[in-house]
JSON list of C-alpha atoms in Angstrom, two decimals:
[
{"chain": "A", "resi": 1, "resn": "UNK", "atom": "CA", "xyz": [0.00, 0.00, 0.00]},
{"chain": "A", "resi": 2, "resn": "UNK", "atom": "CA", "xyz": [1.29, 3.30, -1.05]},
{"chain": "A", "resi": 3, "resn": "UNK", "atom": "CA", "xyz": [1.54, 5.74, 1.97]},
{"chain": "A", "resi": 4, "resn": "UNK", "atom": "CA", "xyz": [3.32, 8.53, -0.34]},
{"chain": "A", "resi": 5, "resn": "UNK", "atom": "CA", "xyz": [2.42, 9.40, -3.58]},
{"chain": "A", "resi": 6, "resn": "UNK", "atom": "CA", "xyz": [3.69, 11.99, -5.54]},
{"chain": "A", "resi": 7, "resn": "UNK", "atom": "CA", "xyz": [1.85, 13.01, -9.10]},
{"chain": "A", "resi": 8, "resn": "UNK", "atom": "CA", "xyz": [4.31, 13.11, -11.92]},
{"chain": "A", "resi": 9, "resn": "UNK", "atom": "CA", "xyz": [1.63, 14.25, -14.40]},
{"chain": "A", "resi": 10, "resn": "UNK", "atom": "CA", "xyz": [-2.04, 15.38, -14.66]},
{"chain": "A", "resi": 11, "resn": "UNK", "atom": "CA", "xyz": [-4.90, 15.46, -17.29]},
{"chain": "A", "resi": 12, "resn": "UNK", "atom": "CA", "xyz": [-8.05, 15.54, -14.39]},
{"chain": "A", "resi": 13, "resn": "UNK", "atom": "CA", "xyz": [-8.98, 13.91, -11.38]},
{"chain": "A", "resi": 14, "resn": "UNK", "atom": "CA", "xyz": [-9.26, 10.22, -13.97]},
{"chain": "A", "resi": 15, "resn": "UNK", "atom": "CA", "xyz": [-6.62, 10.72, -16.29]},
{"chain": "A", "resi": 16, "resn": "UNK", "atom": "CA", "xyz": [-2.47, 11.10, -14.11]},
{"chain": "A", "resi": 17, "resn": "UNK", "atom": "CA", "xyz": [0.39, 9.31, -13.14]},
{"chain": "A", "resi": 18, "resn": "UNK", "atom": "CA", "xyz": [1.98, 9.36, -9.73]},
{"chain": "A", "resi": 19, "resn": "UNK", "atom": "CA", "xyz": [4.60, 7.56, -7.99]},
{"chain": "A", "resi": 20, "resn": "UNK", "atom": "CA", "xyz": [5.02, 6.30, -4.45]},
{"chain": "A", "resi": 21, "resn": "UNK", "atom": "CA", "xyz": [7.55, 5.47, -2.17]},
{"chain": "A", "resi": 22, "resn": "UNK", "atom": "CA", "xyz": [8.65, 2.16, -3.38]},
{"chain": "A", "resi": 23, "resn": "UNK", "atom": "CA", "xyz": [8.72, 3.34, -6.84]},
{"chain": "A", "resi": 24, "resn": "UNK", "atom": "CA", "xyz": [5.93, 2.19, -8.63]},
{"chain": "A", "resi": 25, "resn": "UNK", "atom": "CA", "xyz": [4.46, 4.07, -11.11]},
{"chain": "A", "resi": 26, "resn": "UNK", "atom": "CA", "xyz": [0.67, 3.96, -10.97]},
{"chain": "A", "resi": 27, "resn": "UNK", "atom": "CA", "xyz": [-1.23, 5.26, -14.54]},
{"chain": "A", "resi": 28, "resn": "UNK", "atom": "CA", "xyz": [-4.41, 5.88, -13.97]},
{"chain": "A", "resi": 29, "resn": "UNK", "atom": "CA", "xyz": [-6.70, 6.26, -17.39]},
{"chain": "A", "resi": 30, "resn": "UNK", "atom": "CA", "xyz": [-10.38, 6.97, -16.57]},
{"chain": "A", "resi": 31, "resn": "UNK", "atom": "CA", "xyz": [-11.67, 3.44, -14.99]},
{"chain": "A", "resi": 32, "resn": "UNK", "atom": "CA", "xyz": [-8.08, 1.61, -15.56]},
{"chain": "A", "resi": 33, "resn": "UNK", "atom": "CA", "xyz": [-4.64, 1.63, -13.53]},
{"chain": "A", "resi": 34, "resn": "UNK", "atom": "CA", "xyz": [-1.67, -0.03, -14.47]},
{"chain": "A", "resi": 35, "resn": "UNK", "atom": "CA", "xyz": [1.08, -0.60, -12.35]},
{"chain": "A", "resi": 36, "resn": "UNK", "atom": "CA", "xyz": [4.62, 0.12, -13.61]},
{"chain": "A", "resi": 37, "resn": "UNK", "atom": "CA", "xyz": [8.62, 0.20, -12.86]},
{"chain": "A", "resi": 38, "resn": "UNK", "atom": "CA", "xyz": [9.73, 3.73, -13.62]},
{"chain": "A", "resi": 39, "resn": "UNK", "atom": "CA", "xyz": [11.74, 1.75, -16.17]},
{"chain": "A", "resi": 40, "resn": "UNK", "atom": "CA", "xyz": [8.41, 0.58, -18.31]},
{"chain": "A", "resi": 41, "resn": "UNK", "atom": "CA", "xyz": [7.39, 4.33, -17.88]},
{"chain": "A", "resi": 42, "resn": "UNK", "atom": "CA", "xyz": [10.19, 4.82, -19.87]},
{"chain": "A", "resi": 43, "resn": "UNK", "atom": "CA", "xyz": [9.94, 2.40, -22.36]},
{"chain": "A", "resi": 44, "resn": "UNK", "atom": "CA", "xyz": [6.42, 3.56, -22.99]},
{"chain": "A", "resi": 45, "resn": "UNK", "atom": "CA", "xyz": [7.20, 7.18, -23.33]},
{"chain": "A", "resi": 46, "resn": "UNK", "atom": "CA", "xyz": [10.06, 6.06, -25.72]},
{"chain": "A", "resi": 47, "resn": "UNK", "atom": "CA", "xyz": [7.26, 4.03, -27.51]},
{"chain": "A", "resi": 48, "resn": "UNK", "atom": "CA", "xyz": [4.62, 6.45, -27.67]},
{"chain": "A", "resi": 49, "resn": "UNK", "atom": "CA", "xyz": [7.49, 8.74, -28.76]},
{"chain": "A", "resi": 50, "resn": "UNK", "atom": "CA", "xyz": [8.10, 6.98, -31.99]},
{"chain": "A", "resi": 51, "resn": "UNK", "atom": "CA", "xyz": [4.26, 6.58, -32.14]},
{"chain": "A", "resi": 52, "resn": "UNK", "atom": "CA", "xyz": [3.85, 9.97, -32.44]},
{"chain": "A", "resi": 53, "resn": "UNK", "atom": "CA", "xyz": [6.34, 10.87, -35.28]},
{"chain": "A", "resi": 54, "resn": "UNK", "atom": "CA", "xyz": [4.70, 7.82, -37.28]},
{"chain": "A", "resi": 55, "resn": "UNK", "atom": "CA", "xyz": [0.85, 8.98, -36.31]},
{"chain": "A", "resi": 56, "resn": "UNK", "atom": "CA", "xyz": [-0.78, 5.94, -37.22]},
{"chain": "A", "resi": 57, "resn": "UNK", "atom": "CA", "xyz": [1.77, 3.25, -38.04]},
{"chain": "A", "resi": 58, "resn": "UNK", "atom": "CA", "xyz": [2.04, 0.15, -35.51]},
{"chain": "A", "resi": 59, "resn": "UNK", "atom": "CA", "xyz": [5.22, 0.65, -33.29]},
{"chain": "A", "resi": 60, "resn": "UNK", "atom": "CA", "xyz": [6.53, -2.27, -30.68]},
{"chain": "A", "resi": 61, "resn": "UNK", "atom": "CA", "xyz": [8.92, -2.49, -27.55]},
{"chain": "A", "resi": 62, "resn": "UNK", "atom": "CA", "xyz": [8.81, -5.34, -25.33]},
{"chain": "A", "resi": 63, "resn": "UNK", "atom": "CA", "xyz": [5.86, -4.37, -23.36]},
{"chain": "A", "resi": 64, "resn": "UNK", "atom": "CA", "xyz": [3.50, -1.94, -25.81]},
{"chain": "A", "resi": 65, "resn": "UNK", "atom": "CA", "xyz": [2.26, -2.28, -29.03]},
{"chain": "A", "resi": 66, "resn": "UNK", "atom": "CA", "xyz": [0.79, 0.86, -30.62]},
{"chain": "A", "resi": 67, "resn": "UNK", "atom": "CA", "xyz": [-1.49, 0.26, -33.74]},
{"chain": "A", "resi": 68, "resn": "UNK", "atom": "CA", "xyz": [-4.84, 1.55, -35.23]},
{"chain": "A", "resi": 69, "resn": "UNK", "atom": "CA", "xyz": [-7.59, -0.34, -36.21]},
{"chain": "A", "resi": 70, "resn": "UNK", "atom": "CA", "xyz": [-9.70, -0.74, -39.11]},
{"chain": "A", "resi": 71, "resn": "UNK", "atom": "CA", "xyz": [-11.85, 2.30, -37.77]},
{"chain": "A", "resi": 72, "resn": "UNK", "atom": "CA", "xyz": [-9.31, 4.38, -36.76]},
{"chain": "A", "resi": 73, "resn": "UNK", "atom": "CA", "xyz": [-9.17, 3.57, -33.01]},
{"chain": "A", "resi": 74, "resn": "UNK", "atom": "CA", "xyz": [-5.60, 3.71, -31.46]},
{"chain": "A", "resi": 75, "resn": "UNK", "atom": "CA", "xyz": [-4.75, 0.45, -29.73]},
{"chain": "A", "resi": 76, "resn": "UNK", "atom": "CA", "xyz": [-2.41, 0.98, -27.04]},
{"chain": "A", "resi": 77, "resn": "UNK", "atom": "CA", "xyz": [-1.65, -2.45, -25.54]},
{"chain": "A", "resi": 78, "resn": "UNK", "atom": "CA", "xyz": [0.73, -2.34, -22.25]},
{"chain": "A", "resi": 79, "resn": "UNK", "atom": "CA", "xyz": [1.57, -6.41, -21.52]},
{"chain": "A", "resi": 80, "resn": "UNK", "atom": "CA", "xyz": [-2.07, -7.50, -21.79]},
{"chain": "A", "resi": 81, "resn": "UNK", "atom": "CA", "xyz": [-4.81, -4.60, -21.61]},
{"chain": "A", "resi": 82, "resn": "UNK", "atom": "CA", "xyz": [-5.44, -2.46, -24.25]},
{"chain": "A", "resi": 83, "resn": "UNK", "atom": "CA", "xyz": [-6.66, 0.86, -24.19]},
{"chain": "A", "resi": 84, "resn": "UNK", "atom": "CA", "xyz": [-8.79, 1.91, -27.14]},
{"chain": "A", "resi": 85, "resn": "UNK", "atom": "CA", "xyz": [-8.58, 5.71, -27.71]},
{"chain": "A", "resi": 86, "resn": "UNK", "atom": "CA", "xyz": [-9.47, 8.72, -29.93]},
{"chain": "A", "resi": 87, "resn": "UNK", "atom": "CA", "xyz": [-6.77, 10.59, -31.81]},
{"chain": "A", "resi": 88, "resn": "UNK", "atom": "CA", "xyz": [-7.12, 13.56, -29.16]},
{"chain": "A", "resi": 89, "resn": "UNK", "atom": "CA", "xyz": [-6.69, 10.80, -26.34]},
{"chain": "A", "resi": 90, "resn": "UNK", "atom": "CA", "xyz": [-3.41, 9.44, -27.86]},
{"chain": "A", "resi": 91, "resn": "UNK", "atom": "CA", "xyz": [-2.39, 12.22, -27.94]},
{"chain": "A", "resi": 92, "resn": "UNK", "atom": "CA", "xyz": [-3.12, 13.36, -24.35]},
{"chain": "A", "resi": 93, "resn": "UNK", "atom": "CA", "xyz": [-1.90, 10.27, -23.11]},
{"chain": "A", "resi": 94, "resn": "UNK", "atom": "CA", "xyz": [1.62, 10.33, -24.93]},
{"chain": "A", "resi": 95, "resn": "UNK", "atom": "CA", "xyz": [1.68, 14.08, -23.63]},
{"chain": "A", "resi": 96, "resn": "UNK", "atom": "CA", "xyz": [0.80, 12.87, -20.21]},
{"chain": "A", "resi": 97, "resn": "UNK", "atom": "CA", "xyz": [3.58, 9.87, -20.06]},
{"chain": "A", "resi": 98, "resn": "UNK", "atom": "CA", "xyz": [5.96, 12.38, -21.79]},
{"chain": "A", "resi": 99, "resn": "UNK", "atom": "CA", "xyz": [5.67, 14.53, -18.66]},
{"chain": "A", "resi": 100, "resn": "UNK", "atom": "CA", "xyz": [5.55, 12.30, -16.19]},
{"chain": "A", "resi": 101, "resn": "UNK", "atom": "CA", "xyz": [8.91, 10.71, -17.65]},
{"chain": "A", "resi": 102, "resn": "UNK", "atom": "CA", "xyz": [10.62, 14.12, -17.61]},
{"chain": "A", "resi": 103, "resn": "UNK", "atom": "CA", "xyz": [9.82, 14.41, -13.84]},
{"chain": "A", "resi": 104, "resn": "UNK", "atom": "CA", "xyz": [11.44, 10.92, -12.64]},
{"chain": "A", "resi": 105, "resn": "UNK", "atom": "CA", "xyz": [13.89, 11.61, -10.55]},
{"chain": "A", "resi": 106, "resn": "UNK", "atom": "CA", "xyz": [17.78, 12.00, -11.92]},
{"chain": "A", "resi": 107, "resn": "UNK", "atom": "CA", "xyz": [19.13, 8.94, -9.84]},
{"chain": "A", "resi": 108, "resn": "UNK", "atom": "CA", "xyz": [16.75, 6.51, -11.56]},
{"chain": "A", "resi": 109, "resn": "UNK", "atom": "CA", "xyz": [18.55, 4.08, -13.57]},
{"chain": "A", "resi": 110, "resn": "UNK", "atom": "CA", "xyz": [17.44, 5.22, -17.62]},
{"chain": "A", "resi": 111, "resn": "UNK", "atom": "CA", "xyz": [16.69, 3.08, -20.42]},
{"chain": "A", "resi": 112, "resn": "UNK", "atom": "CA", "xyz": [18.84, 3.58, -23.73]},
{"chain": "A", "resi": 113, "resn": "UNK", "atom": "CA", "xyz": [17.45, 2.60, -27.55]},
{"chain": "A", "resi": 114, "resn": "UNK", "atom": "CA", "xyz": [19.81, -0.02, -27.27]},
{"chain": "A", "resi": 115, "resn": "UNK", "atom": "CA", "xyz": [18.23, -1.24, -23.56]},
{"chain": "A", "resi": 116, "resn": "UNK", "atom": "CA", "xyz": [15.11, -1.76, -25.13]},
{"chain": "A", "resi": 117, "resn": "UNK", "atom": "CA", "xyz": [15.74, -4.80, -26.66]},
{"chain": "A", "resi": 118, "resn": "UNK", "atom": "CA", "xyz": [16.93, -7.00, -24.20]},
{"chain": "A", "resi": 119, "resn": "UNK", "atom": "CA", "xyz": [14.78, -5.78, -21.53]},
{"chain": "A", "resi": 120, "resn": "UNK", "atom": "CA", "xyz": [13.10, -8.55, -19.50]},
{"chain": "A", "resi": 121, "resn": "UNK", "atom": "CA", "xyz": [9.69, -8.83, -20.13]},
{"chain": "A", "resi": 122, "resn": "UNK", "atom": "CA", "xyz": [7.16, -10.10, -17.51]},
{"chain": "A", "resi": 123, "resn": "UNK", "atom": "CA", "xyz": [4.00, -10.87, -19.40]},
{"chain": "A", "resi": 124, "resn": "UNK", "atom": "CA", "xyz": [4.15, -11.96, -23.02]},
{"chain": "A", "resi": 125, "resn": "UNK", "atom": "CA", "xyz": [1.95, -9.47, -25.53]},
{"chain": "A", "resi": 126, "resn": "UNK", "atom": "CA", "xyz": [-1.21, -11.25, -26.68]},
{"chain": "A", "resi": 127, "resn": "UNK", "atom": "CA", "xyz": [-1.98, -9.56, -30.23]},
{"chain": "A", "resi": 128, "resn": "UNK", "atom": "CA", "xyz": [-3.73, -6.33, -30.10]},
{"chain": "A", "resi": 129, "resn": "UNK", "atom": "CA", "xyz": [-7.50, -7.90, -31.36]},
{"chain": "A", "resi": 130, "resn": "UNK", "atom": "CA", "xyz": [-7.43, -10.41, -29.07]},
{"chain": "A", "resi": 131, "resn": "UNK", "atom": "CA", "xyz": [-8.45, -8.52, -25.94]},
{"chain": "A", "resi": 132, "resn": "UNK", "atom": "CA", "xyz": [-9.98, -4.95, -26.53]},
{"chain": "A", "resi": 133, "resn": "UNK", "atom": "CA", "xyz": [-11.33, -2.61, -23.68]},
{"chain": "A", "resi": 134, "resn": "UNK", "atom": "CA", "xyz": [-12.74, 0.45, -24.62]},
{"chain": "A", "resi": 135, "resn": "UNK", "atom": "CA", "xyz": [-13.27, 3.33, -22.08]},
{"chain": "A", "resi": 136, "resn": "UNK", "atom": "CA", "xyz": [-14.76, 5.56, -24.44]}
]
């Protein structure tokens, strides 16, 4: 149980990320909350990162997938949930990681391009149609 918690980045009272004392990142998305190392923050802002300067095309690390589906929905799938969202809400949700990133603290260990790749992964990634949630 987190006694401290310390926001890193806010959309609205549904939409942040925060950090507590043991260093878990908790992203909070409307109804959902995933729980993450500061290093999968990383890796997801680096991911969303390269999502953004290829709006649209699918991009992969070891735990997200980014791709858009027949409709136009952006699938963002973080180990096994998927978060179906807008345009607008990709983009407020890379902006939102983006910040929180920047405020990690200096002494946390950072993730290269080449760290990426041989980062251990914890869940394997189901494909992106297999599960869909949609907070919309």
């Amino acid at each position: 149980m987190c006694d401290e918690i310390v926001f890193l980045a806010e959309q609205d009272e549904f939409r942040f990320i925060t950090i507590c004392e043991d260093n878990t990142i908790h992203l909070a998305w409307d109804r959902f909350t995933m729980y993450l190392s500061p290093q999968e923050l990383l890796s997801l802002d680096q991911t969303l990162d390269r999502s953004v300067a290829g709006f649209g095309e699918m991009v992969t690390s070891n735990a997200t997938v980014f791709s858009q589906d027949e409709v136009g929905w952006f699938l963002l799938q973080i180990y096994d949930m998927v978060l179906r969202l807008s345009s607008d809400d990709f983009l407020l949700i890379a902006d939102m990681v983006s910040q929180a990133a920047a405020q990690l603290p200096e002494d946390m260990p950072r993730l290269t391009n080449s760290d990426i790749s041989v980062y251990e992964i914890r869940h394997p990634l189901s494909q992106p149609s297999a599960i869909q949630y949609s907070l919309n």
